[in-house]
Structure formats: structure tokens, C-alpha cells
């Protein structure tokens, strides 16, 4: 029997009072903490007799160290950082300024370079960064300001009081596979906070609880997602210049699937390359890690990588749904920022600047609220701040971008073109969307010898030089978890996996998980001869399973704090 991870019931837990708790130490959470600190410092300078303390402001981060769970391409639009920390460029860990871009359309053996780079993909003035190094650096700034950052602590549950969020419960540590306390058991803390800010990244688990509890998705488009699978390579000198950017569309995806690749030149002959696959594909055998391997076998890409070596691997989901999928972002005692809210411009493939700006606006809202008698009730202005800021200006004109591709690549290009001329409206002001998992077809509705099937066979093992199987790639993610703990992938009904999914969809969890967490193993007493088996310690926290499972019976919850990938340099 699989025992799933959740806070133990009936436990006496230490209590801590907090003014503000920020859950998540990524770009949004750290920008929020830093901006809040700046506002408090400014206030304390101007009003020496009315000092505001930073002592009870906390950032919780589930990784052992800041930045370890952060993954992105990444290109940074500097707009938000210019506002947050003028002069940041001289001090921040930047790989290169973008100097050259090109966009290619690929077929299996050929390529076509677009004569002009489409405006949304023009990146001059942006910076190639390792988001891991960048977040570590930002975290040092936050800690130097006197804000406490608790690393290795995941938010396990929201603390609720009627219609208010009153804080966060952190994860219990030292629980074994069967759900019993071990000798090193430590109960989670109840952090009673006046203001809780969720900055957990895409498909945050507390954000999911909040959306469900208060029906925040009512009247909104369902959020849609992509998953980016990334490898970092070291190449022979001179192959790709630092600051060179290449995007591709087309192969190995078909026109029914959404996605594309990036290649960014870093300094030191390091190259970031990856493939984002839209999590709204029809064929249940599509495998995003395999898509990346097929992509590298294209003659153009293979020649770029020849003689190089794989250094790191990772995967992360990203929210594509845009403006109409963003839930209400504040309520009694809570705000949602960054990828957790869905602040990402899918047309430009960029979200870090929006995450930072949303964190800053949340800080400004929290700062004002902290000076009232009831801070929890004073967060309503956050939504207006977002709408009237340049986040609104940037996201409104692309509000229908991703939905336009629901009918496939060519229809999507038609809608994208039309939206350019109509201020983002296209054929109607609001395009609706289907959740991505609902677009997955059953096995008997897709051709037996589809492109996805062929790719799976071609890449099953990898050649160990250019292409890799999942376990080899996974080894390069540095993923580590405490082995003796309950599974943090909660499958609400494993009978569905063993009796229905196996023949209806062919167990797509085996394919969409980029870390080989899900396996269907032979079992003589199972109705279909196989049963689901989990390897939770492989998990790289990408959340794809929570998003793409066709029956929506998988819930990702945080494992014991400190566990997960180690995206050093990614
Ligand atoms: Fe991603 Fe889920 Fe696999 Fe973990 S188990 S790596 S969250 S798909």
C-alpha cells in the first residue's frame, strides 16, 4: 500500500507570530521581501518615532538552499530589476547581454530561418542568466536587509479562519514511509501571519488549496501550462557566442502540438538549451523528455552540440493561460504573486520580470496594510495595482495568445496575426480555453504508429553522447530526497491507474513525468497484469503530473523540506 504525505493529525505544534509570511524564495518572493524591506527602511528614516520592525517577516523556501529548485532558460527583461535595484547590472551574476537572435522553423531533416525575427522574440537589451545563481544573489540581498529566510521549510497547509487566511503550517519532518514518527521527528510550525503571500511558483500546492477553497477559478479561464525540459551543455570554444539566442518551432512536434525550443549562449562555452511542450497535447504517448532528445537529433542541433558534453538537467512547468486565467490575486489575509498567479507572457516566453514586479506590488500593498488596524482586510488594492501597472499593459494585448493555438499551429498563427492588428482581441474579445488534460485523447482515438510513438522507440535508450534516457538525465539534476518518507505524489484512487488508465490512455504518467517517477510494473494479481509503482525520490518538482493526469487524481504535495533537485548553475 502506498502511504501519502500529509501533516500528522493530533500533534501539538510550535506557534510563531508573523507580520508577513512569504511562501517561496524564488524571484517573486524575494523581490517582495526586498521591496518590503526598502519601504520599511524608508519609513523608519522618515519617522524615527514610529519604527516598523522587520523581525516578524519571514520567507519560507522548500529547497535546502535558495535557488536550488529554480529553473528557467533564462532570459531576463531588466525592467523590473531596474525599478527594484537601480544599478543591479554591475553586481548581479549575468551570463551575457543578448546580442544576436534568430528563429528557425524545423522539419525532420531541414531548417528554414525566418528572414526577420518576430517582434516578441527580439531580445536585444535582455540578459541571459542562470536563474539559480541570480536567485542566490537576490537572496543574499534579502538576508542582508535583516529578513529571515527559512530554507528547507515547505508550506504544507494554509491556516484558515472562516474566509480568511491566517498563516501557514510548515511540513512535519522525520515521518517514515508508513506515516509513523521517526526518532528525529519534528512537528511543523504554525506560522500565524497577518499577511500570507504565496510565491510558490507554477501550480503551487497552497495556491491550489486556496483556489479550490474560495473557488477563485470561477468565471476565469482554466489555467493552461507547458513543461520546459532543459539541459545545460559545455561546448567546444567558439560554437555559440555568449548572448546568442536561437529559437525553433516545428519538429519534433507536429502542428497539433504547441511548443518550441530555446538555445542561449552563456559565458565559458556553456549553453542552455531546452524544449517547452504545451501540456495540452492530444497523444497520451507524448513524452516531453523524449521530445528534447528528438530535437537534439536534428542535424542542425546535433552539429551545434557535437563534441560537447551534458552538464545539468531539469524540468519545470510554466503557466501559459494569460490574463483570463489569472485568479483574483488577493483576499482576506492573502496575496498570490509570480508564476503561482500566472504572471507570464507566453508570446514573449518571459515571466521573471513579471514575477519580480508582482512581488514588488504585493510588498507595496502589504506595507500599506501593515499600517492599518486590520492588515488582513486591507489587501484588496493589490489587484488594482497589478491592472494599472505595466504588468497589465504587457499582458492585456496578449490575453488571447495561447488560446488561439488550441486548434493547432496554423490556426494559432492566424489568430496571433489577427490579434496583432486588433489590440489582442482577434476574432472575439475573450477566447475561452479548455484545461490541457481534457484535450488528451484515448489510445484508441490516436494512430497506433504516431510521431510520439516513433519518438519513444527511437529515444528509448539514448546514445549516451547526444541523447540520454531519463535516468541518465535525472542523474544530472542532482535530485535527492529523504527516502524513508511517505509518497508526496498523492494518487487519490490507484484502482483507476491499474484498471482504467492502463488500457484507456496507456498510463501516460510514465511518459509525461520527466523523472521516471511513475512506472507500471508486472503484478500477477493486478486486473490488467500491471500496477502503478512510484519512485518519489526521483521527483524534480515540475508539477506536470498534477497538471496533465487525464483523471485529475494526482496531487503533488511538498516532500520533506530540503529534498528535491539541485539546479546549481541552471
Ligand atoms: Fe514532475 Fe510529477 Fe514527475 Fe515529480 S512526479 S518530476 S512533479 S511529473
Coordinates of C-alpha atoms and ligand atoms in Angstrom, one line a residue:
X1 CA 0.0 0.0 0.0
X2 CA 1.3 3.5 -0.8
X3 CA 1.1 5.9 2.2
X4 CA 0.8 9.6 1.1
X5 CA 2.4 12.6 2.8
X6 CA 0.2 15.0 4.8
X7 CA 0.7 16.8 8.2
X8 CA 0.1 14.3 11.1
X9 CA -3.1 14.8 12.9
X10 CA -3.4 15.5 16.7
X11 CA 0.1 16.9 17.1
X12 CA 1.0 19.8 19.4
X13 CA 2.8 22.3 17.1
X14 CA 5.0 25.2 18.0
X15 CA 3.3 28.5 17.2
X16 CA 5.0 31.6 15.8
X17 CA 3.5 35.0 15.2
X18 CA 4.4 36.8 12.0
X19 CA 3.5 40.1 10.3
X20 CA 4.2 38.8 6.8
X21 CA 5.0 35.2 5.6
X22 CA 6.1 34.8 2.0
X23 CA 5.9 31.2 0.9
X24 CA 8.6 30.6 -1.8
X25 CA 12.1 32.0 -2.2
X26 CA 12.1 32.5 -6.0
X27 CA 12.2 35.8 -7.9
X28 CA 8.7 36.8 -6.9
X29 CA 9.0 36.0 -3.2
X30 CA 12.5 37.5 -2.8
X31 CA 11.6 40.7 -4.8
X32 CA 8.6 41.0 -2.5
X33 CA 10.8 40.7 0.7
X34 CA 13.3 43.1 -0.7
X35 CA 10.8 45.8 -1.7
X36 CA 9.0 45.4 1.7
X37 CA 12.4 45.9 3.5
X38 CA 13.1 49.0 1.3
X39 CA 9.7 50.6 2.2
X40 CA 10.2 49.9 5.9
X41 CA 13.7 51.4 5.9
X42 CA 12.4 54.5 4.1
X43 CA 9.5 54.8 6.6
X44 CA 11.8 54.3 9.6
X45 CA 14.2 57.0 8.3
X46 CA 11.4 59.5 7.8
X47 CA 9.5 58.7 11.0
X48 CA 12.1 57.9 13.7
X49 CA 9.4 57.8 16.4
X50 CA 7.2 55.2 14.6
X51 CA 9.6 52.4 13.8
X52 CA 8.3 49.3 11.9
X53 CA 10.1 46.1 12.7
X54 CA 11.2 43.6 10.1
X55 CA 11.7 40.9 12.7
X56 CA 8.5 39.2 12.0
X57 CA 8.8 39.0 8.2
X58 CA 9.7 35.5 7.0
X59 CA 10.4 33.8 3.7
X60 CA 9.9 30.1 3.6
X61 CA 11.7 28.1 0.9
X62 CA 11.4 24.3 0.5
X63 CA 14.8 23.8 -1.0
X64 CA 17.8 23.3 1.2
X65 CA 19.4 26.4 -0.3
X66 CA 17.9 29.3 -2.2
X67 CA 17.9 28.8 -6.0
X68 CA 18.3 25.0 -5.8
X69 CA 14.7 24.5 -7.1
X70 CA 14.7 27.4 -9.6
X71 CA 14.8 26.5 -13.3
X72 CA 14.3 28.7 -16.3
X73 CA 16.0 29.3 -19.7
X74 CA 16.6 32.1 -18.7
X75 CA 16.4 35.5 -20.4
X76 CA 15.7 38.4 -18.1
X77 CA 13.9 41.5 -19.3
X78 CA 15.6 44.1 -17.0
X79 CA 12.5 46.4 -16.5
X80 CA 11.5 45.2 -13.0
X81 CA 15.1 44.9 -11.7
X82 CA 15.8 48.5 -12.8
X83 CA 13.0 49.6 -10.5
X84 CA 13.9 47.2 -7.6
X85 CA 17.6 47.8 -7.5
X86 CA 18.9 50.5 -9.7
X87 CA 22.5 49.7 -10.8
X88 CA 21.9 46.0 -10.3
X89 CA 23.6 45.1 -13.6
X90 CA 27.1 45.8 -12.2
X91 CA 26.7 43.5 -9.3
X92 CA 24.3 40.7 -10.4
X93 CA 25.5 37.3 -11.8
X94 CA 24.8 37.9 -15.5
X95 CA 25.9 35.4 -18.2
X96 CA 25.7 37.7 -21.2
X97 CA 23.7 40.6 -22.7
X98 CA 21.7 39.4 -25.7
X99 CA 23.5 40.5 -28.9
X100 CA 22.0 38.2 -31.6
X101 CA 18.7 36.4 -32.1
X102 CA 17.5 34.0 -34.8
X103 CA 14.3 32.0 -35.2
X104 CA 14.1 28.7 -37.2
X105 CA 11.3 26.5 -38.4
X106 CA 12.4 22.9 -38.3
X107 CA 11.3 19.9 -40.3
X108 CA 12.8 16.5 -39.5
X109 CA 15.9 16.9 -41.7
X110 CA 15.8 20.6 -42.8
X111 CA 15.5 24.1 -41.3
X112 CA 14.2 27.4 -42.5
X113 CA 15.5 30.6 -40.9
X114 CA 12.8 33.3 -40.6
X115 CA 14.0 36.3 -42.6
X116 CA 13.0 38.7 -39.7
X117 CA 12.8 37.9 -36.0
X118 CA 9.1 38.4 -34.9
X119 CA 9.0 41.4 -32.5
X120 CA 8.0 39.4 -29.4
X121 CA 11.2 37.3 -29.8
X122 CA 13.6 40.3 -30.2
X123 CA 15.7 40.1 -27.1
X124 CA 18.3 42.9 -27.6
X125 CA 18.6 44.6 -24.2
X126 CA 17.7 41.4 -22.3
X127 CA 20.2 39.3 -20.3
X128 CA 21.0 35.6 -20.3
X129 CA 21.1 34.5 -16.7
X130 CA 21.3 31.4 -14.6
X131 CA 18.2 31.7 -12.6
X132 CA 19.8 29.6 -9.9
X133 CA 22.7 32.0 -9.5
X134 CA 20.5 35.0 -9.8
X135 CA 18.1 33.9 -7.1
X136 CA 21.0 33.0 -4.7
X137 CA 22.3 36.6 -5.3
X138 CA 18.9 38.1 -4.7
X139 CA 18.6 36.0 -1.5
X140 CA 21.8 37.4 -0.2
X141 CA 20.4 40.9 -0.6
X142 CA 17.3 39.9 1.3
X143 CA 19.2 38.4 4.2
X144 CA 21.5 41.4 4.3
X145 CA 18.4 43.5 4.9
X146 CA 17.6 41.6 8.0
X147 CA 14.7 39.5 6.7
X148 CA 14.7 35.9 7.9
X149 CA 14.7 33.2 5.2
X150 CA 13.9 29.7 6.4
X151 CA 15.3 27.3 3.8
X152 CA 14.3 23.6 4.0
X153 CA 10.8 24.5 5.1
X154 CA 7.8 23.8 2.8
X155 CA 4.4 25.3 3.3
X156 CA 2.3 22.2 4.0
X157 CA -1.1 23.7 4.7
X158 CA -2.9 27.0 4.9
X159 CA -4.2 28.1 8.2
X160 CA -7.7 29.3 7.7
X161 CA -10.3 31.1 9.8
X162 CA -13.6 31.2 8.1
X163 CA -13.0 33.3 4.9
X164 CA -9.5 34.4 6.0
X165 CA -6.0 33.0 5.6
X166 CA -4.3 33.4 9.0
X167 CA -1.0 31.8 8.2
X168 CA 0.8 28.6 7.1
X169 CA 1.7 25.3 8.7
X170 CA 5.2 24.1 7.7
X171 CA 5.9 20.4 6.9
X172 CA 6.5 17.8 9.6
X173 CA 10.0 16.3 9.4
X174 CA 11.0 12.8 10.4
X175 CA 8.0 10.8 9.3
X176 CA 8.6 7.3 7.8
X177 CA 7.2 5.6 4.7
X178 CA 4.3 4.2 6.7
X179 CA 3.4 7.6 8.2
X180 CA 4.9 6.9 11.7
X181 CA 7.2 9.3 13.6
X182 CA 10.9 8.5 13.4
X183 CA 13.4 9.3 16.2
X184 CA 14.2 12.6 14.5
X185 CA 10.5 13.7 14.3
X186 CA 9.9 17.4 14.4
X187 CA 6.4 18.8 14.0
X188 CA 5.9 21.6 11.6
X189 CA 5.4 25.1 12.8
X190 CA 2.1 27.0 12.8
X191 CA 3.2 30.5 11.5
X192 CA 0.3 32.7 12.4
X193 CA 0.6 35.6 9.9
X194 CA -1.3 38.8 9.5
X195 CA -0.5 38.6 5.8
X196 CA 0.4 35.5 3.8
X197 CA 1.9 35.9 0.3
X198 CA 2.0 32.8 -2.0
X199 CA 5.1 32.9 -4.3
X200 CA 5.4 29.1 -4.7
X201 CA 6.0 29.1 -8.5
X202 CA 3.8 27.3 -11.0
X203 CA 0.9 25.2 -9.7
X204 CA 1.8 26.0 -6.1
X205 CA 0.3 23.5 -3.7
X206 CA -1.0 26.1 -1.2
X207 CA -2.2 28.2 -4.1
X208 CA -4.2 25.2 -5.3
X209 CA -5.8 24.8 -1.9
X210 CA -6.7 28.4 -1.8
X211 CA -8.2 28.4 -5.4
X212 CA -10.2 25.4 -4.6
X213 CA -11.4 26.6 -1.1
X214 CA -12.5 30.0 -2.3
X215 CA -13.5 29.0 -5.9
X216 CA -11.1 31.6 -7.3
X217 CA -11.2 29.9 -10.7
X218 CA -14.9 30.7 -11.1
X219 CA -15.6 32.7 -14.3
X220 CA -11.9 32.6 -15.2
X221 CA -10.4 30.5 -18.0
X222 CA -8.8 27.3 -16.7
X223 CA -5.0 27.8 -16.3
X224 CA -3.1 26.1 -19.1
X225 CA 0.6 25.1 -18.9
X226 CA 3.7 24.0 -20.7
X227 CA 6.6 22.0 -19.3
X228 CA 10.2 23.1 -20.1
X229 CA 12.8 20.3 -20.1
X230 CA 16.3 21.8 -20.0
X231 CA 19.9 20.6 -20.4
X232 CA 23.0 22.7 -19.8
X233 CA 25.9 21.8 -22.1
X234 CA 29.5 22.7 -22.3
X235 CA 30.6 23.1 -25.9
X236 CA 33.9 23.4 -27.8
X237 CA 35.1 27.0 -27.8
X238 CA 33.5 29.4 -30.3
X239 CA 30.5 27.3 -31.2
X240 CA 27.9 29.7 -29.8
X241 CA 28.8 33.2 -28.6
X242 CA 27.7 34.4 -25.1
X243 CA 24.5 36.3 -25.7
X244 CA 23.4 34.5 -28.8
X245 CA 19.8 33.3 -28.8
X246 CA 18.2 30.8 -31.1
X247 CA 14.5 29.8 -31.0
X248 CA 13.0 27.0 -33.0
X249 CA 9.4 26.0 -33.9
X250 CA 8.1 22.9 -35.6
X251 CA 9.8 19.5 -35.4
X252 CA 9.8 17.3 -33.4
X253 CA 6.3 18.5 -32.6
X254 CA 3.6 18.2 -35.1
X255 CA 1.2 21.0 -36.0
X256 CA -1.3 19.5 -33.4
X257 CA 1.1 20.2 -30.5
X258 CA 2.2 23.6 -29.1
X259 CA 5.8 24.3 -28.1
X260 CA 9.3 25.2 -29.2
X261 CA 12.9 25.3 -28.2
X262 CA 15.4 27.8 -26.9
X263 CA 19.2 27.8 -27.1
X264 CA 21.0 30.6 -25.2
X265 CA 24.8 31.1 -25.2
X266 CA 26.3 31.7 -21.7
X267 CA 29.8 32.7 -20.9
X268 CA 32.5 30.0 -20.5
X269 CA 31.2 28.0 -23.6
X270 CA 28.1 27.0 -21.7
X271 CA 24.8 26.7 -23.5
X272 CA 21.4 26.5 -22.1
X273 CA 19.0 24.5 -24.3
X274 CA 15.6 23.2 -23.8
X275 CA 12.2 22.4 -25.2
X276 CA 8.9 23.7 -23.9
X277 CA 6.0 21.4 -24.7
X278 CA 2.4 22.6 -24.2
X279 CA 0.6 20.5 -21.7
X280 CA -2.5 20.3 -23.9
X281 CA -1.3 17.7 -26.4
X282 CA -3.7 15.0 -27.7
X283 CA -1.5 11.9 -27.9
X284 CA -1.1 10.2 -24.5
X285 CA 2.3 8.8 -25.5
X286 CA 3.9 12.2 -26.0
X287 CA 6.9 12.4 -23.7
X288 CA 8.4 15.9 -23.1
X289 CA 11.9 14.5 -22.2
X290 CA 11.9 12.4 -25.3
X291 CA 10.8 15.5 -27.4
X292 CA 14.0 17.2 -26.2
X293 CA 16.1 14.1 -27.2
X294 CA 14.5 14.0 -30.6
X295 CA 15.1 17.7 -31.0
X296 CA 18.8 17.2 -30.4
X297 CA 19.0 14.6 -33.1
X298 CA 18.0 17.2 -35.7
X299 CA 21.1 17.7 -38.0
X300 CA 21.3 21.5 -37.2
X301 CA 21.1 20.9 -33.4
X302 CA 23.3 17.8 -33.4
X303 CA 26.1 19.7 -35.3
X304 CA 25.9 22.6 -32.7
X305 CA 26.3 20.1 -29.9
X306 CA 28.9 17.8 -31.5
X307 CA 31.9 17.4 -29.2
X308 CA 30.1 18.9 -26.2
X309 CA 29.0 17.4 -23.0
X310 CA 25.9 17.4 -20.8
X311 CA 26.4 19.1 -17.5
X312 CA 22.9 19.5 -15.9
X313 CA 19.3 18.5 -16.4
X314 CA 16.0 19.7 -15.1
X315 CA 12.3 20.4 -15.8
X316 CA 9.7 22.9 -14.7
X317 CA 6.2 23.7 -15.7
X318 CA 5.1 27.2 -16.6
X319 CA 1.7 28.9 -16.8
X320 CA 0.5 29.8 -20.3
X321 CA -3.1 30.7 -19.7
X322 CA -2.5 34.5 -19.6
X323 CA -4.8 37.3 -18.4
X324 CA -8.1 35.5 -18.5
X325 CA -6.7 32.6 -16.4
X326 CA -5.3 34.8 -13.6
X327 CA -7.4 34.3 -10.5
X328 CA -8.3 37.1 -8.0
X329 CA -4.8 37.8 -6.6
X330 CA -5.8 39.0 -3.1
X331 CA -8.3 38.4 -0.4
X332 CA -8.6 38.4 3.4
X333 CA -5.0 37.8 4.6
X334 CA -3.5 36.6 1.3
X335 CA -2.0 37.6 -2.0
X336 CA -0.7 35.5 -4.9
X337 CA 2.3 36.6 -6.9
X338 CA 4.6 35.4 -9.8
X339 CA 4.0 32.1 -11.6
X340 CA 1.6 31.0 -8.8
X341 CA -0.8 33.6 -10.1
X342 CA 0.0 33.0 -13.8
X343 CA 2.0 36.2 -14.5
X344 CA 3.8 35.1 -17.6
X345 CA 3.8 36.4 -21.2
X346 CA 3.7 33.3 -23.3
X347 CA 4.1 35.2 -26.5
X348 CA 7.5 36.5 -25.4
X349 CA 8.3 33.3 -23.4
X350 CA 9.1 35.5 -20.4
X351 CA 7.9 35.7 -16.8
X352 CA 10.8 36.5 -14.5
X353 CA 10.3 40.3 -14.8
X354 CA 6.6 39.9 -14.2
X355 CA 7.2 37.8 -11.2
X356 CA 9.6 40.4 -9.7
X357 CA 7.2 43.3 -10.4
X358 CA 4.2 41.4 -9.0
X359 CA 6.3 40.7 -5.8
X360 CA 7.1 44.4 -5.6
X361 CA 3.5 45.4 -5.9
X362 CA 2.4 42.9 -3.3
X363 CA 5.1 44.4 -1.0
X364 CA 3.7 47.9 -1.5
X365 CA 0.2 46.6 -0.7
X366 CA 1.4 44.8 2.4
X367 CA 3.3 47.8 3.6
X368 CA 0.3 50.0 3.4
X369 CA -1.8 47.3 5.1
X370 CA 0.6 46.8 7.9
X371 CA -0.1 50.4 9.0
X372 CA -3.8 49.8 9.4
X373 CA -5.6 48.2 12.3
X374 CA -6.7 45.2 10.3
X375 CA -3.9 44.4 7.8
X376 CA -5.6 41.2 6.5
X377 CA -8.6 43.2 5.3
X378 CA -6.6 45.8 3.5
X379 CA -5.1 43.8 0.6
X380 CA -7.9 44.5 -1.9
X381 CA -5.9 47.1 -3.7
X382 CA -3.3 44.6 -5.0
X383 CA -5.5 43.6 -8.0
X384 CA -5.9 47.3 -9.0
X385 CA -2.2 47.9 -8.6
X386 CA -1.4 45.0 -11.0
X387 CA -4.0 46.1 -13.5
X388 CA -2.8 49.6 -13.6
X389 CA 0.9 48.7 -13.7
X390 CA 3.0 47.7 -16.7
X391 CA 2.0 44.1 -15.9
X392 CA -1.5 45.0 -17.1
X393 CA -0.1 46.9 -20.1
X394 CA 2.0 43.9 -21.1
X395 CA -0.4 41.1 -20.5
X396 CA -3.7 42.7 -21.8
X397 CA -2.6 42.8 -25.5
X398 CA -1.6 39.1 -25.4
X399 CA -4.7 38.0 -23.4
X400 CA -5.8 35.6 -26.1
X401 CA -2.4 34.4 -27.4
X402 CA -2.2 30.9 -26.2
X403 CA -5.9 30.1 -26.6
X404 CA -5.6 30.9 -30.3
X405 CA -3.4 27.8 -30.7
X406 CA -6.0 25.4 -29.4
X407 CA -6.9 24.5 -33.0
X408 CA -3.2 23.7 -33.9
X409 CA -0.2 25.6 -35.2
X410 CA -1.5 27.2 -38.4
X411 CA -4.8 28.4 -36.8
X412 CA -2.7 29.7 -34.0
X413 CA -0.5 31.7 -36.3
X414 CA -3.6 33.1 -38.0
X415 CA -5.1 34.2 -34.6
X416 CA -1.8 35.6 -33.4
X417 CA -1.5 37.7 -36.6
X418 CA -5.1 39.0 -36.2
X419 CA -4.6 39.8 -32.5
X420 CA -1.6 42.0 -33.5
X421 CA -4.0 44.2 -35.5
X422 CA -6.8 44.3 -33.0
X423 CA -5.0 45.1 -29.8
X424 CA -5.2 41.4 -28.7
X425 CA -8.9 40.8 -29.3
X426 CA -8.6 38.7 -32.5
X427 CA -12.0 37.3 -33.5
X428 CA -13.6 38.0 -30.1
X429 CA -12.5 39.8 -27.0
X430 CA -12.2 36.8 -24.8
X431 CA -11.1 33.4 -26.2
X432 CA -12.1 30.6 -23.8
X433 CA -9.9 27.7 -23.1
X434 CA -10.1 24.0 -22.2
X435 CA -7.9 22.6 -19.4
X436 CA -4.9 20.9 -21.1
X437 CA -5.6 17.4 -19.7
X438 CA -9.1 17.4 -21.2
X439 CA -7.6 17.6 -24.7
X440 CA -5.7 14.3 -24.2
X441 CA -7.3 11.5 -26.4
X442 CA -7.7 7.9 -25.5
X443 CA -5.3 5.4 -27.1
X444 CA -8.0 4.1 -29.5
X445 CA -8.5 7.6 -30.8
X446 CA -4.9 8.2 -31.9
X447 CA -3.0 6.4 -34.7
X448 CA -1.0 3.4 -33.4
X449 CA 2.1 4.5 -35.2
X450 CA 2.0 8.2 -34.4
X451 CA 5.0 10.5 -34.3
X452 CA 5.0 10.3 -30.5
X453 CA 5.2 6.5 -30.6
X454 CA 8.1 6.6 -33.1
X455 CA 10.0 9.1 -30.9
X456 CA 9.6 6.9 -27.9
X457 CA 11.1 4.0 -29.7
X458 CA 13.9 6.0 -31.3
X459 CA 15.0 7.5 -28.0
X460 CA 14.3 4.7 -25.6
X461 CA 17.9 4.3 -24.6
X462 CA 19.7 7.4 -25.8
X463 CA 23.2 7.1 -27.3
X464 CA 24.9 8.4 -24.1
X465 CA 26.6 11.3 -26.1
X466 CA 23.9 13.4 -27.7
X467 CA 20.8 11.8 -26.3
X468 CA 20.0 10.3 -22.9
X469 CA 17.5 8.1 -21.2
X470 CA 15.5 9.6 -18.4
X471 CA 17.6 8.1 -15.6
X472 CA 20.8 9.4 -17.0
X473 CA 19.3 12.9 -17.5
X474 CA 17.9 12.7 -14.0
X475 CA 21.3 11.9 -12.5
X476 CA 22.4 15.3 -13.8
X477 CA 19.6 17.1 -11.9
X478 CA 21.2 16.4 -8.6
X479 CA 17.9 15.3 -7.2
X480 CA 17.9 13.9 -3.6
X481 CA 15.1 13.2 -1.1
X482 CA 14.9 11.5 2.2
X483 CA 14.0 8.0 1.1
X484 CA 12.1 7.0 4.2
X485 CA 9.1 9.3 4.0
X486 CA 5.5 9.0 2.7
X487 CA 5.0 9.5 -1.0
X488 CA 4.5 13.1 -1.9
X489 CA 2.6 12.3 -5.1
X490 CA -0.9 11.7 -3.8
X491 CA -2.9 9.4 -6.1
X492 CA -6.5 9.6 -4.9
X493 CA -7.5 6.2 -6.4
X494 CA -4.9 3.8 -7.6
X495 CA -7.6 1.5 -8.9
X496 CA -8.2 4.0 -11.7
X497 CA -4.5 3.7 -12.6
X498 CA -4.5 -0.2 -12.5
X499 CA -7.8 -0.9 -14.2
X500 CA -8.9 2.0 -16.4
X501 CA -6.0 4.3 -17.3
X502 CA -3.7 1.5 -18.3
X503 CA -5.9 0.5 -21.2
X504 CA -7.7 3.8 -21.9
X505 CA -4.7 6.1 -22.0
X506 CA -1.8 3.6 -21.8
X507 CA -0.6 5.1 -18.4
X508 CA 0.6 8.5 -19.7
X509 CA 2.2 9.3 -16.3
X510 CA 5.1 7.1 -17.5
X511 CA 5.6 9.4 -20.4
X512 CA 4.8 12.9 -19.2
X513 CA 6.9 12.7 -16.0
X514 CA 10.4 13.8 -17.0
X515 CA 12.0 12.0 -14.0
X516 CA 10.8 8.4 -14.2
X517 CA 8.7 8.6 -11.0
X518 CA 5.8 6.6 -12.4
X519 CA 6.2 3.0 -13.6
X520 CA 3.7 0.3 -14.4
X521 CA 5.2 -2.9 -13.0
X522 CA 4.2 -6.5 -13.7
X523 CA 1.9 -7.8 -10.9
X524 CA 0.2 -11.2 -11.2
X525 CA -2.8 -10.2 -9.0
X526 CA -3.4 -6.9 -10.9
X527 CA -6.5 -6.9 -13.1
X528 CA -4.5 -5.8 -16.2
X529 CA -1.3 -7.6 -15.2
X530 CA 0.4 -4.4 -14.1
X531 CA 0.1 -2.0 -11.3
X532 CA 1.4 1.5 -10.6
X533 CA 4.6 1.9 -8.7
X534 CA 6.1 5.3 -7.6
X535 CA 9.7 6.4 -7.3
X536 CA 9.0 9.7 -5.4
X537 CA 12.7 10.3 -4.6
X538 CA 13.3 10.9 -8.4
X539 CA 10.8 13.8 -8.5
X540 CA 12.2 17.1 -9.8
X541 CA 9.1 19.1 -8.6
X542 CA 8.0 20.1 -12.1
X543 CA 4.2 19.5 -11.3
X544 CA 3.5 18.0 -14.7
X545 CA 1.7 15.0 -13.2
X546 CA -0.6 17.3 -11.1
X547 CA -1.5 19.2 -14.3
X548 CA -1.7 16.6 -17.0
X549 CA -3.1 13.4 -15.5
X550 CA -6.3 12.8 -17.5
X551 CA -8.4 11.8 -14.5
X552 CA -7.1 14.6 -12.2
X553 CA -6.4 12.1 -9.4
X554 CA -2.8 13.1 -8.8
X555 CA -2.0 15.8 -6.3
X556 CA 1.6 17.0 -5.8
X557 CA 2.3 18.0 -2.2
X558 CA 5.7 19.1 -0.9
X559 CA 8.1 16.4 0.3
X560 CA 10.0 16.8 3.5
X561 CA 11.7 20.3 3.2
X562 CA 15.2 20.2 1.8
X563 CA 14.5 17.4 -0.7
X564 CA 14.4 17.9 -4.4
X565 CA 16.6 18.8 -7.3
X566 CA 19.8 20.8 -7.1
X567 CA 19.8 23.1 -10.0
X568 CA 23.3 24.5 -9.4
X569 CA 24.2 26.8 -12.3
X570 CA 20.9 26.2 -14.2
Ligands
LIG1 FE1 7.2 16.2 -12.2 FE2 5.3 14.8 -11.1 FE3 7.3 13.6 -12.2 FE4 7.6 15.0 -9.9 S1 6.4 13.1 -10.2 S2 9.0 15.0 -11.7 S3 6.2 16.6 -10.2 S4 5.8 14.8 -13.2

